[in-house]
């Protein structure tokens, strides 16, 4: 992996070209496995002591592990919007300006959602003849104009939101579940979730949806399957066969069932003989929710803090690529990756180029995946409307630090339990734009030891980082924020 392709500024100004609606017989299927609130430290291959993810660990030994893979935002909705558009949430509108650096998502009362002006991955894949299905959590808006079948998907089984509840169906309805355009029930009513025991069959239902779709499409046109399960989001759940089987409690039960399901999906691809024409990528939408740990949340070890923060624990994700015959077994890539890269990489797999009329933040990872190349690129850490930090090479510079407010913290809401780092995990929003806090993530992955501002190392690193930040800020054109307005009327 010594070859380095210089690609600073991840925007790709390429024309939007396609192979046409007729699919090339060599065009691979694409399966994206997106977890919900699963942490970097939840996989055995990443060091989790109980070693309860044998199928994901095997996926890594048969494919390529990415230990330096990131989300675009430490919260679910903006992260998913970034994955499907290849663009930072500040560009695609999935943020709020109601407060500085405030996280926002799409609850039932949100008015906004994904805009028609954004090109989503499934829309573009149709140009290459793909049929597209989403299974599980959508989270890009729940009003009719935001429906996934209006944005490129051909099939959907799942929900517009997470499985929060139960509600009284008066002040607030229970979350609906859809099959394509039809609402087929609601969580806690037609799709039971026992909050006391943690029992629910949803992961098994989502597994069957995925396997049925793969069987139906195996020898037809190429397919894109977006499997977005949410069992590891609090309140976590698992089916009866998995409850009580983990050393890690109920959260571990959920992880074990997901791991088993992924093993069955990969085996099905092999049994059908289509494993060499199917690209599979596994990752998570954001870091583990430490406010729910340990019984209802996962592990971001060895990194700092978790979901909602722009420390490594909130943004660095488990990631594995699997493509037998194309990826040599047992590979580890130190490429800096991002969920937005799955947009551009998937288009590349389909023989497509990304739209040329807008900034695309995702890069094509295929040179890293199939040739072992390293692409030099920055990673931006956004929280709401603010760029909080940037990573360039092994160096991470914090321009703002904040865990959560003193008000929340005093109420028992802690995004960094047991991990207070003085001057770093601050409860006030601390500005460091003049002298950013700098860490070397190779030597200090836990972000505990800021590099002295008077050192030559600090000065040399900032000489490299500062021009990248200046160029990014100079060229950034924020989209209109879509997560500013809530209205209970839209829950109807």
PDB file of N, CA, C and O in Angstrom, residues 22-88:
ATOM      1  N   UNK A  22     -29.455  -0.372 -19.716  1.00  0.00           N
ATOM      2  CA  UNK A  22     -29.141  -1.785 -19.885  1.00  0.00           C
ATOM      3  C   UNK A  22     -27.903  -2.139 -19.067  1.00  0.00           C
ATOM      4  O   UNK A  22     -26.849  -1.540 -19.237  1.00  0.00           O
ATOM      5  N   UNK A  23     -28.042  -3.103 -18.153  1.00  0.00           N
ATOM      6  CA  UNK A  23     -26.945  -3.440 -17.251  1.00  0.00           C
ATOM      7  C   UNK A  23     -25.865  -4.237 -17.962  1.00  0.00           C
ATOM      8  O   UNK A  23     -26.145  -5.132 -18.760  1.00  0.00           O
ATOM      9  N   UNK A  24     -24.629  -3.908 -17.681  1.00  0.00           N
ATOM     10  CA  UNK A  24     -23.487  -4.697 -18.133  1.00  0.00           C
ATOM     11  C   UNK A  24     -23.489  -6.021 -17.361  1.00  0.00           C
ATOM     12  O   UNK A  24     -23.687  -6.023 -16.151  1.00  0.00           O
ATOM     13  N   UNK A  25     -23.286  -7.165 -18.043  1.00  0.00           N
ATOM     14  CA  UNK A  25     -23.302  -8.444 -17.320  1.00  0.00           C
ATOM     15  C   UNK A  25     -22.229  -8.533 -16.249  1.00  0.00           C
ATOM     16  O   UNK A  25     -22.317  -9.356 -15.345  1.00  0.00           O
ATOM     17  N   UNK A  26     -21.185  -7.710 -16.334  1.00  0.00           N
ATOM     18  CA  UNK A  26     -20.130  -7.714 -15.328  1.00  0.00           C
ATOM     19  C   UNK A  26     -20.410  -6.763 -14.169  1.00  0.00           C
ATOM     20  O   UNK A  26     -19.640  -6.714 -13.212  1.00  0.00           O
ATOM     21  N   UNK A  27     -21.500  -5.996 -14.259  1.00  0.00           N
ATOM     22  CA  UNK A  27     -21.814  -5.049 -13.201  1.00  0.00           C
ATOM     23  C   UNK A  27     -22.142  -5.789 -11.917  1.00  0.00           C
ATOM     24  O   UNK A  27     -23.046  -6.620 -11.885  1.00  0.00           O
ATOM     25  N   UNK A  28     -21.429  -5.506 -10.825  1.00  0.00           N
ATOM     26  CA  UNK A  28     -21.667  -6.275  -9.598  1.00  0.00           C
ATOM     27  C   UNK A  28     -22.902  -5.816  -8.832  1.00  0.00           C
ATOM     28  O   UNK A  28     -23.323  -4.655  -8.939  1.00  0.00           O
ATOM     29  N   UNK A  29     -23.460  -6.742  -8.084  1.00  0.00           N
ATOM     30  CA  UNK A  29     -24.474  -6.377  -7.106  1.00  0.00           C
ATOM     31  C   UNK A  29     -23.789  -5.616  -5.973  1.00  0.00           C
ATOM     32  O   UNK A  29     -22.593  -5.767  -5.731  1.00  0.00           O
ATOM     33  N   UNK A  30     -24.568  -4.821  -5.246  1.00  0.00           N
ATOM     34  CA  UNK A  30     -24.027  -4.027  -4.139  1.00  0.00           C
ATOM     35  C   UNK A  30     -24.900  -4.256  -2.910  1.00  0.00           C
ATOM     36  O   UNK A  30     -26.123  -4.085  -2.976  1.00  0.00           O
ATOM     37  N   UNK A  31     -24.287  -4.650  -1.809  1.00  0.00           N
ATOM     38  CA  UNK A  31     -24.985  -4.849  -0.547  1.00  0.00           C
ATOM     39  C   UNK A  31     -24.297  -3.990   0.502  1.00  0.00           C
ATOM     40  O   UNK A  31     -23.122  -4.192   0.811  1.00  0.00           O
ATOM     41  N   UNK A  32     -25.013  -3.009   1.032  1.00  0.00           N
ATOM     42  CA  UNK A  32     -24.505  -2.165   2.102  1.00  0.00           C
ATOM     43  C   UNK A  32     -25.216  -2.536   3.396  1.00  0.00           C
ATOM     44  O   UNK A  32     -26.451  -2.453   3.478  1.00  0.00           O
ATOM     45  N   UNK A  33     -24.435  -2.966   4.387  1.00  0.00           N
ATOM     46  CA  UNK A  33     -24.952  -3.389   5.681  1.00  0.00           C
ATOM     47  C   UNK A  33     -24.672  -2.272   6.673  1.00  0.00           C
ATOM     48  O   UNK A  33     -23.536  -2.109   7.133  1.00  0.00           O
ATOM     49  N   UNK A  34     -25.686  -1.473   7.000  1.00  0.00           N
ATOM     50  CA  UNK A  34     -25.494  -0.324   7.881  1.00  0.00           C
ATOM     51  C   UNK A  34     -26.105  -0.603   9.245  1.00  0.00           C
ATOM     52  O   UNK A  34     -27.314  -0.786   9.376  1.00  0.00           O
ATOM     53  N   UNK A  35     -25.254  -0.614  10.263  1.00  0.00           N
ATOM     54  CA  UNK A  35     -25.713  -0.846  11.620  1.00  0.00           C
ATOM     55  C   UNK A  35     -26.138   0.471  12.269  1.00  0.00           C
ATOM     56  O   UNK A  35     -25.871   1.557  11.769  1.00  0.00           O
ATOM     57  N   UNK A  36     -26.793   0.356  13.419  1.00  0.00           N
ATOM     58  CA  UNK A  36     -27.323   1.514  14.134  1.00  0.00           C
ATOM     59  C   UNK A  36     -26.664   1.603  15.510  1.00  0.00           C
ATOM     60  O   UNK A  36     -26.852   0.709  16.350  1.00  0.00           O
ATOM     61  N   UNK A  37     -25.878   2.640  15.735  1.00  0.00           N
ATOM     62  CA  UNK A  37     -25.211   2.857  17.031  1.00  0.00           C
ATOM     63  C   UNK A  37     -24.259   1.721  17.407  1.00  0.00           C
ATOM     64  O   UNK A  37     -24.041   1.474  18.608  1.00  0.00           O
ATOM     65  N   UNK A  38     -23.696   1.019  16.455  1.00  0.00           N
ATOM     66  CA  UNK A  38     -22.722  -0.021  16.776  1.00  0.00           C
ATOM     67  C   UNK A  38     -21.338   0.613  16.821  1.00  0.00           C
ATOM     68  O   UNK A  38     -20.976   1.380  15.928  1.00  0.00           O
ATOM     69  N   UNK A  39     -20.577   0.297  17.848  1.00  0.00           N
ATOM     70  CA  UNK A  39     -19.291   0.932  18.057  1.00  0.00           C
ATOM     71  C   UNK A  39     -18.129   0.196  17.418  1.00  0.00           C
ATOM     72  O   UNK A  39     -18.215  -1.004  17.131  1.00  0.00           O
ATOM     73  N   UNK A  40     -17.035   0.918  17.244  1.00  0.00           N
ATOM     74  CA  UNK A  40     -15.799   0.349  16.680  1.00  0.00           C
ATOM     75  C   UNK A  40     -15.349  -0.841  17.509  1.00  0.00           C
ATOM     76  O   UNK A  40     -14.857  -1.838  16.968  1.00  0.00           O
ATOM     77  N   UNK A  41     -15.511  -0.765  18.820  1.00  0.00           N
ATOM     78  CA  UNK A  41     -15.022  -1.820  19.699  1.00  0.00           C
ATOM     79  C   UNK A  41     -15.969  -2.979  19.895  1.00  0.00           C
ATOM     80  O   UNK A  41     -15.725  -3.828  20.771  1.00  0.00           O
ATOM     81  N   UNK A  42     -17.041  -3.068  19.109  1.00  0.00           N
ATOM     82  CA  UNK A  42     -18.014  -4.154  19.273  1.00  0.00           C
ATOM     83  C   UNK A  42     -17.649  -5.427  18.514  1.00  0.00           C
ATOM     84  O   UNK A  42     -18.297  -6.455  18.699  1.00  0.00           O
ATOM     85  N   UNK A  43     -16.656  -5.370  17.659  1.00  0.00           N
ATOM     86  CA  UNK A  43     -16.279  -6.526  16.843  1.00  0.00           C
ATOM     87  C   UNK A  43     -15.086  -7.252  17.449  1.00  0.00           C
ATOM     88  O   UNK A  43     -14.131  -6.622  17.906  1.00  0.00           O
ATOM     89  N   UNK A  44     -15.146  -8.575  17.394  1.00  0.00           N
ATOM     90  CA  UNK A  44     -14.015  -9.362  17.860  1.00  0.00           C
ATOM     91  C   UNK A  44     -12.751  -9.038  17.108  1.00  0.00           C
ATOM     92  O   UNK A  44     -11.663  -8.959  17.693  1.00  0.00           O
ATOM     93  N   UNK A  45     -12.861  -8.817  15.800  1.00  0.00           N
ATOM     94  CA  UNK A  45     -11.681  -8.525  14.992  1.00  0.00           C
ATOM     95  C   UNK A  45     -11.050  -7.194  15.394  1.00  0.00           C
ATOM     96  O   UNK A  45      -9.869  -6.963  15.141  1.00  0.00           O
ATOM     97  N   UNK A  46     -11.817  -6.320  16.047  1.00  0.00           N
ATOM     98  CA  UNK A  46     -11.282  -5.056  16.544  1.00  0.00           C
ATOM     99  C   UNK A  46     -10.873  -5.143  18.012  1.00  0.00           C
ATOM    100  O   UNK A  46     -10.537  -4.118  18.620  1.00  0.00           O
ATOM    101  N   UNK A  47     -10.953  -6.355  18.586  1.00  0.00           N
ATOM    102  CA  UNK A  47     -10.442  -6.544  19.933  1.00  0.00           C
ATOM    103  C   UNK A  47     -11.469  -6.741  21.022  1.00  0.00           C
ATOM    104  O   UNK A  47     -11.101  -6.796  22.199  1.00  0.00           O
ATOM    105  N   UNK A  48     -12.756  -6.848  20.690  1.00  0.00           N
ATOM    106  CA  UNK A  48     -13.771  -7.040  21.725  1.00  0.00           C
ATOM    107  C   UNK A  48     -13.507  -8.379  22.434  1.00  0.00           C
ATOM    108  O   UNK A  48     -13.459  -9.432  21.786  1.00  0.00           O
ATOM    109  N   UNK A  49     -13.347  -8.398  23.756  1.00  0.00           N
ATOM    110  CA  UNK A  49     -12.839  -9.594  24.447  1.00  0.00           C
ATOM    111  C   UNK A  49     -13.695 -10.842  24.356  1.00  0.00           C
ATOM    112  O   UNK A  49     -13.170 -11.959  24.340  1.00  0.00           O
ATOM    113  N   UNK A  50     -15.036 -10.681  24.306  1.00  0.00           N
ATOM    114  CA  UNK A  50     -15.886 -11.878  24.326  1.00  0.00           C
ATOM    115  C   UNK A  50     -15.901 -12.617  22.997  1.00  0.00           C
ATOM    116  O   UNK A  50     -16.339 -13.768  22.936  1.00  0.00           O
ATOM    117  N   UNK A  51     -15.427 -11.984  21.940  1.00  0.00           N
ATOM    118  CA  UNK A  51     -15.339 -12.618  20.612  1.00  0.00           C
ATOM    119  C   UNK A  51     -16.689 -13.237  20.189  1.00  0.00           C
ATOM    120  O   UNK A  51     -16.782 -14.404  19.836  1.00  0.00           O
ATOM    121  N   UNK A  52     -17.719 -12.385  20.195  1.00  0.00           N
ATOM    122  CA  UNK A  52     -19.061 -12.881  19.895  1.00  0.00           C
ATOM    123  C   UNK A  52     -19.547 -12.476  18.505  1.00  0.00           C
ATOM    124  O   UNK A  52     -20.748 -12.491  18.228  1.00  0.00           O
ATOM    125  N   UNK A  53     -18.628 -12.113  17.632  1.00  0.00           N
ATOM    126  CA  UNK A  53     -18.996 -11.761  16.252  1.00  0.00           C
ATOM    127  C   UNK A  53     -18.229 -12.650  15.268  1.00  0.00           C
ATOM    128  O   UNK A  53     -17.472 -12.150  14.432  1.00  0.00           O
ATOM    129  N   UNK A  54     -18.419 -13.976  15.319  1.00  0.00           N
ATOM    130  CA  UNK A  54     -17.611 -14.866  14.468  1.00  0.00           C
ATOM    131  C   UNK A  54     -17.826 -14.646  12.976  1.00  0.00           C
ATOM    132  O   UNK A  54     -16.893 -14.804  12.187  1.00  0.00           O
ATOM    133  N   UNK A  55     -19.041 -14.266  12.576  1.00  0.00           N
ATOM    134  CA  UNK A  55     -19.310 -14.098  11.148  1.00  0.00           C
ATOM    135  C   UNK A  55     -18.705 -12.804  10.607  1.00  0.00           C
ATOM    136  O   UNK A  55     -18.145 -12.788   9.502  1.00  0.00           O
ATOM    137  N   UNK A  56     -18.793 -11.737  11.385  1.00  0.00           N
ATOM    138  CA  UNK A  56     -18.148 -10.497  10.970  1.00  0.00           C
ATOM    139  C   UNK A  56     -16.632 -10.643  11.010  1.00  0.00           C
ATOM    140  O   UNK A  56     -15.926 -10.126  10.131  1.00  0.00           O
ATOM    141  N   UNK A  57     -16.123 -11.372  11.990  1.00  0.00           N
ATOM    142  CA  UNK A  57     -14.681 -11.605  12.049  1.00  0.00           C
ATOM    143  C   UNK A  57     -14.224 -12.421  10.837  1.00  0.00           C
ATOM    144  O   UNK A  57     -13.175 -12.146  10.247  1.00  0.00           O
ATOM    145  N   UNK A  58     -15.032 -13.395  10.438  1.00  0.00           N
ATOM    146  CA  UNK A  58     -14.706 -14.197   9.256  1.00  0.00           C
ATOM    147  C   UNK A  58     -14.813 -13.341   7.987  1.00  0.00           C
ATOM    148  O   UNK A  58     -13.998 -13.480   7.064  1.00  0.00           O
ATOM    149  N   UNK A  59     -15.802 -12.465   7.951  1.00  0.00           N
ATOM    150  CA  UNK A  59     -15.929 -11.544   6.823  1.00  0.00           C
ATOM    151  C   UNK A  59     -14.651 -10.726   6.668  1.00  0.00           C
ATOM    152  O   UNK A  59     -14.168 -10.496   5.549  1.00  0.00           O
ATOM    153  N   UNK A  60     -14.078 -10.289   7.794  1.00  0.00           N
ATOM    154  CA  UNK A  60     -12.835  -9.518   7.743  1.00  0.00           C
ATOM    155  C   UNK A  60     -11.664 -10.380   7.285  1.00  0.00           C
ATOM    156  O   UNK A  60     -10.819  -9.927   6.500  1.00  0.00           O
ATOM    157  N   UNK A  61     -11.596 -11.623   7.749  1.00  0.00           N
ATOM    158  CA  UNK A  61     -10.471 -12.483   7.348  1.00  0.00           C
ATOM    159  C   UNK A  61     -10.578 -12.873   5.885  1.00  0.00           C
ATOM    160  O   UNK A  61      -9.561 -13.161   5.238  1.00  0.00           O
ATOM    161  N   UNK A  62     -11.789 -12.869   5.333  1.00  0.00           N
ATOM    162  CA  UNK A  62     -11.978 -13.189   3.916  1.00  0.00           C
ATOM    163  C   UNK A  62     -11.925 -11.936   3.040  1.00  0.00           C
ATOM    164  O   UNK A  62     -11.897 -12.045   1.810  1.00  0.00           O
ATOM    165  N   UNK A  63     -11.942 -10.764   3.666  1.00  0.00           N
ATOM    166  CA  UNK A  63     -11.988  -9.521   2.903  1.00  0.00           C
ATOM    167  C   UNK A  63     -10.987  -8.506   3.392  1.00  0.00           C
ATOM    168  O   UNK A  63      -9.821  -8.828   3.601  1.00  0.00           O
ATOM    169  N   UNK A  64     -11.448  -7.279   3.590  1.00  0.00           N
ATOM    170  CA  UNK A  64     -10.558  -6.176   3.962  1.00  0.00           C
ATOM    171  C   UNK A  64     -11.137  -5.397   5.130  1.00  0.00           C
ATOM    172  O   UNK A  64     -12.297  -4.967   5.090  1.00  0.00           O
ATOM    173  N   UNK A  65     -10.337  -5.208   6.158  1.00  0.00           N
ATOM    174  CA  UNK A  65     -10.719  -4.450   7.341  1.00  0.00           C
ATOM    175  C   UNK A  65     -10.245  -3.011   7.188  1.00  0.00           C
ATOM    176  O   UNK A  65      -9.114  -2.759   6.762  1.00  0.00           O
ATOM    177  N   UNK A  66     -11.106  -2.061   7.549  1.00  0.00           N
ATOM    178  CA  UNK A  66     -10.772  -0.638   7.522  1.00  0.00           C
ATOM    179  C   UNK A  66     -10.786  -0.094   8.948  1.00  0.00           C
ATOM    180  O   UNK A  66     -11.842   0.295   9.455  1.00  0.00           O
ATOM    181  N   UNK A  67      -9.644  -0.046   9.625  1.00  0.00           N
ATOM    182  CA  UNK A  67      -9.632   0.472  11.001  1.00  0.00           C
ATOM    183  C   UNK A  67      -9.725   1.990  11.096  1.00  0.00           C
ATOM    184  O   UNK A  67      -9.866   2.522  12.190  1.00  0.00           O
ATOM    185  N   UNK A  68      -9.662   2.699   9.960  1.00  0.00           N
ATOM    186  CA  UNK A  68      -9.712   4.163   9.952  1.00  0.00           C
ATOM    187  C   UNK A  68     -10.877   4.649   9.101  1.00  0.00           C
ATOM    188  O   UNK A  68     -10.716   5.456   8.178  1.00  0.00           O
ATOM    189  N   UNK A  69     -12.060   4.166   9.437  1.00  0.00           N
ATOM    190  CA  UNK A  69     -13.263   4.486   8.665  1.00  0.00           C
ATOM    191  C   UNK A  69     -14.179   5.346   9.535  1.00  0.00           C
ATOM    192  O   UNK A  69     -14.359   5.077  10.720  1.00  0.00           O
ATOM    193  N   UNK A  70     -14.790   6.364   8.924  1.00  0.00           N
ATOM    194  CA  UNK A  70     -15.524   7.368   9.679  1.00  0.00           C
ATOM    195  C   UNK A  70     -16.949   7.566   9.164  1.00  0.00           C
ATOM    196  O   UNK A  70     -17.264   7.268   8.012  1.00  0.00           O
ATOM    197  N   UNK A  71     -17.782   8.108  10.038  1.00  0.00           N
ATOM    198  CA  UNK A  71     -19.078   8.602   9.625  1.00  0.00           C
ATOM    199  C   UNK A  71     -18.946  10.078   9.290  1.00  0.00           C
ATOM    200  O   UNK A  71     -17.913  10.702   9.536  1.00  0.00           O
ATOM    201  N   UNK A  72     -20.002  10.661   8.726  1.00  0.00           N
ATOM    202  CA  UNK A  72     -19.982  12.082   8.373  1.00  0.00           C
ATOM    203  C   UNK A  72     -20.605  12.949   9.454  1.00  0.00           C
ATOM    204  O   UNK A  72     -20.537  14.177   9.374  1.00  0.00           O
ATOM    205  N   UNK A  73     -21.203  12.319  10.455  1.00  0.00           N
ATOM    206  CA  UNK A  73     -21.859  13.032  11.536  1.00  0.00           C
ATOM    207  C   UNK A  73     -22.107  12.030  12.665  1.00  0.00           C
ATOM    208  O   UNK A  73     -22.397  10.866  12.387  1.00  0.00           O
ATOM    209  N   UNK A  74     -22.018  12.451  13.921  1.00  0.00           N
ATOM    210  CA  UNK A  74     -22.173  11.488  15.014  1.00  0.00           C
ATOM    211  C   UNK A  74     -23.618  11.206  15.407  1.00  0.00           C
ATOM    212  O   UNK A  74     -23.894  10.830  16.547  1.00  0.00           O
ATOM    213  N   UNK A  75     -24.548  11.368  14.482  1.00  0.00           N
ATOM    214  CA  UNK A  75     -25.957  11.094  14.741  1.00  0.00           C
ATOM    215  C   UNK A  75     -26.576  10.473  13.496  1.00  0.00           C
ATOM    216  O   UNK A  75     -26.112  10.688  12.372  1.00  0.00           O
ATOM    217  N   UNK A  76     -27.658   9.732  13.723  1.00  0.00           N
ATOM    218  CA  UNK A  76     -28.202   8.816  12.721  1.00  0.00           C
ATOM    219  C   UNK A  76     -28.680   9.475  11.418  1.00  0.00           C
ATOM    220  O   UNK A  76     -28.199   9.137  10.337  1.00  0.00           O
ATOM    221  N   UNK A  77     -29.632  10.396  11.470  1.00  0.00           N
ATOM    222  CA  UNK A  77     -30.211  10.949  10.238  1.00  0.00           C
ATOM    223  C   UNK A  77     -29.170  11.635   9.349  1.00  0.00           C
ATOM    224  O   UNK A  77     -29.089  11.344   8.149  1.00  0.00           O
ATOM    225  N   UNK A  78     -28.353  12.556   9.887  1.00  0.00           N
ATOM    226  CA  UNK A  78     -27.357  13.198   9.015  1.00  0.00           C
ATOM    227  C   UNK A  78     -26.359  12.207   8.431  1.00  0.00           C
ATOM    228  O   UNK A  78     -25.942  12.357   7.268  1.00  0.00           O
ATOM    229  N   UNK A  79     -25.978  11.204   9.205  1.00  0.00           N
ATOM    230  CA  UNK A  79     -25.043  10.203   8.710  1.00  0.00           C
ATOM    231  C   UNK A  79     -25.626   9.442   7.527  1.00  0.00           C
ATOM    232  O   UNK A  79     -24.950   9.210   6.516  1.00  0.00           O
ATOM    233  N   UNK A  80     -26.885   9.049   7.625  1.00  0.00           N
ATOM    234  CA  UNK A  80     -27.533   8.285   6.557  1.00  0.00           C
ATOM    235  C   UNK A  80     -27.755   9.146   5.317  1.00  0.00           C
ATOM    236  O   UNK A  80     -27.624   8.653   4.182  1.00  0.00           O
ATOM    237  N   UNK A  81     -28.093  10.414   5.528  1.00  0.00           N
ATOM    238  CA  UNK A  81     -28.225  11.320   4.383  1.00  0.00           C
ATOM    239  C   UNK A  81     -26.886  11.483   3.672  1.00  0.00           C
ATOM    240  O   UNK A  81     -26.826  11.552   2.443  1.00  0.00           O
ATOM    241  N   UNK A  82     -25.809  11.543   4.447  1.00  0.00           N
ATOM    242  CA  UNK A  82     -24.477  11.679   3.850  1.00  0.00           C
ATOM    243  C   UNK A  82     -24.103  10.444   3.048  1.00  0.00           C
ATOM    244  O   UNK A  82     -23.546  10.537   1.950  1.00  0.00           O
ATOM    245  N   UNK A  83     -24.400   9.268   3.582  1.00  0.00           N
ATOM    246  CA  UNK A  83     -24.082   8.020   2.872  1.00  0.00           C
ATOM    247  C   UNK A  83     -24.791   7.977   1.521  1.00  0.00           C
ATOM    248  O   UNK A  83     -24.178   7.652   0.497  1.00  0.00           O
ATOM    249  N   UNK A  84     -26.069   8.295   1.501  1.00  0.00           N
ATOM    250  CA  UNK A  84     -26.863   8.118   0.283  1.00  0.00           C
ATOM    251  C   UNK A  84     -26.695   9.257  -0.721  1.00  0.00           C
ATOM    252  O   UNK A  84     -27.081   9.118  -1.881  1.00  0.00           O
ATOM    253  N   UNK A  85     -26.100  10.387  -0.296  1.00  0.00           N
ATOM    254  CA  UNK A  85     -25.861  11.489  -1.228  1.00  0.00           C
ATOM    255  C   UNK A  85     -24.382  11.691  -1.536  1.00  0.00           C
ATOM    256  O   UNK A  85     -24.051  12.427  -2.478  1.00  0.00           O
ATOM    257  N   UNK A  86     -23.489  11.098  -0.731  1.00  0.00           N
ATOM    258  CA  UNK A  86     -22.064  11.326  -0.907  1.00  0.00           C
ATOM    259  C   UNK A  86     -21.624  12.712  -0.488  1.00  0.00           C
ATOM    260  O   UNK A  86     -20.525  13.149  -0.840  1.00  0.00           O
ATOM    261  N   UNK A  87     -22.454  13.394   0.296  1.00  0.00           N
ATOM    262  CA  UNK A  87     -22.204  14.800   0.635  1.00  0.00           C
ATOM    263  C   UNK A  87     -22.327  15.030   2.135  1.00  0.00           C
ATOM    264  O   UNK A  87     -23.153  14.392   2.809  1.00  0.00           O
ATOM    265  N   UNK A  88     -21.500  15.927   2.637  1.00  0.00           N
ATOM    266  CA  UNK A  88     -21.597  16.307   4.036  1.00  0.00           C
ATOM    267  C   UNK A  88     -23.005  16.815   4.358  1.00  0.00           C
ATOM    268  O   UNK A  88     -23.651  17.455   3.519  1.00  0.00           O
TER     269      UNK A  88
END
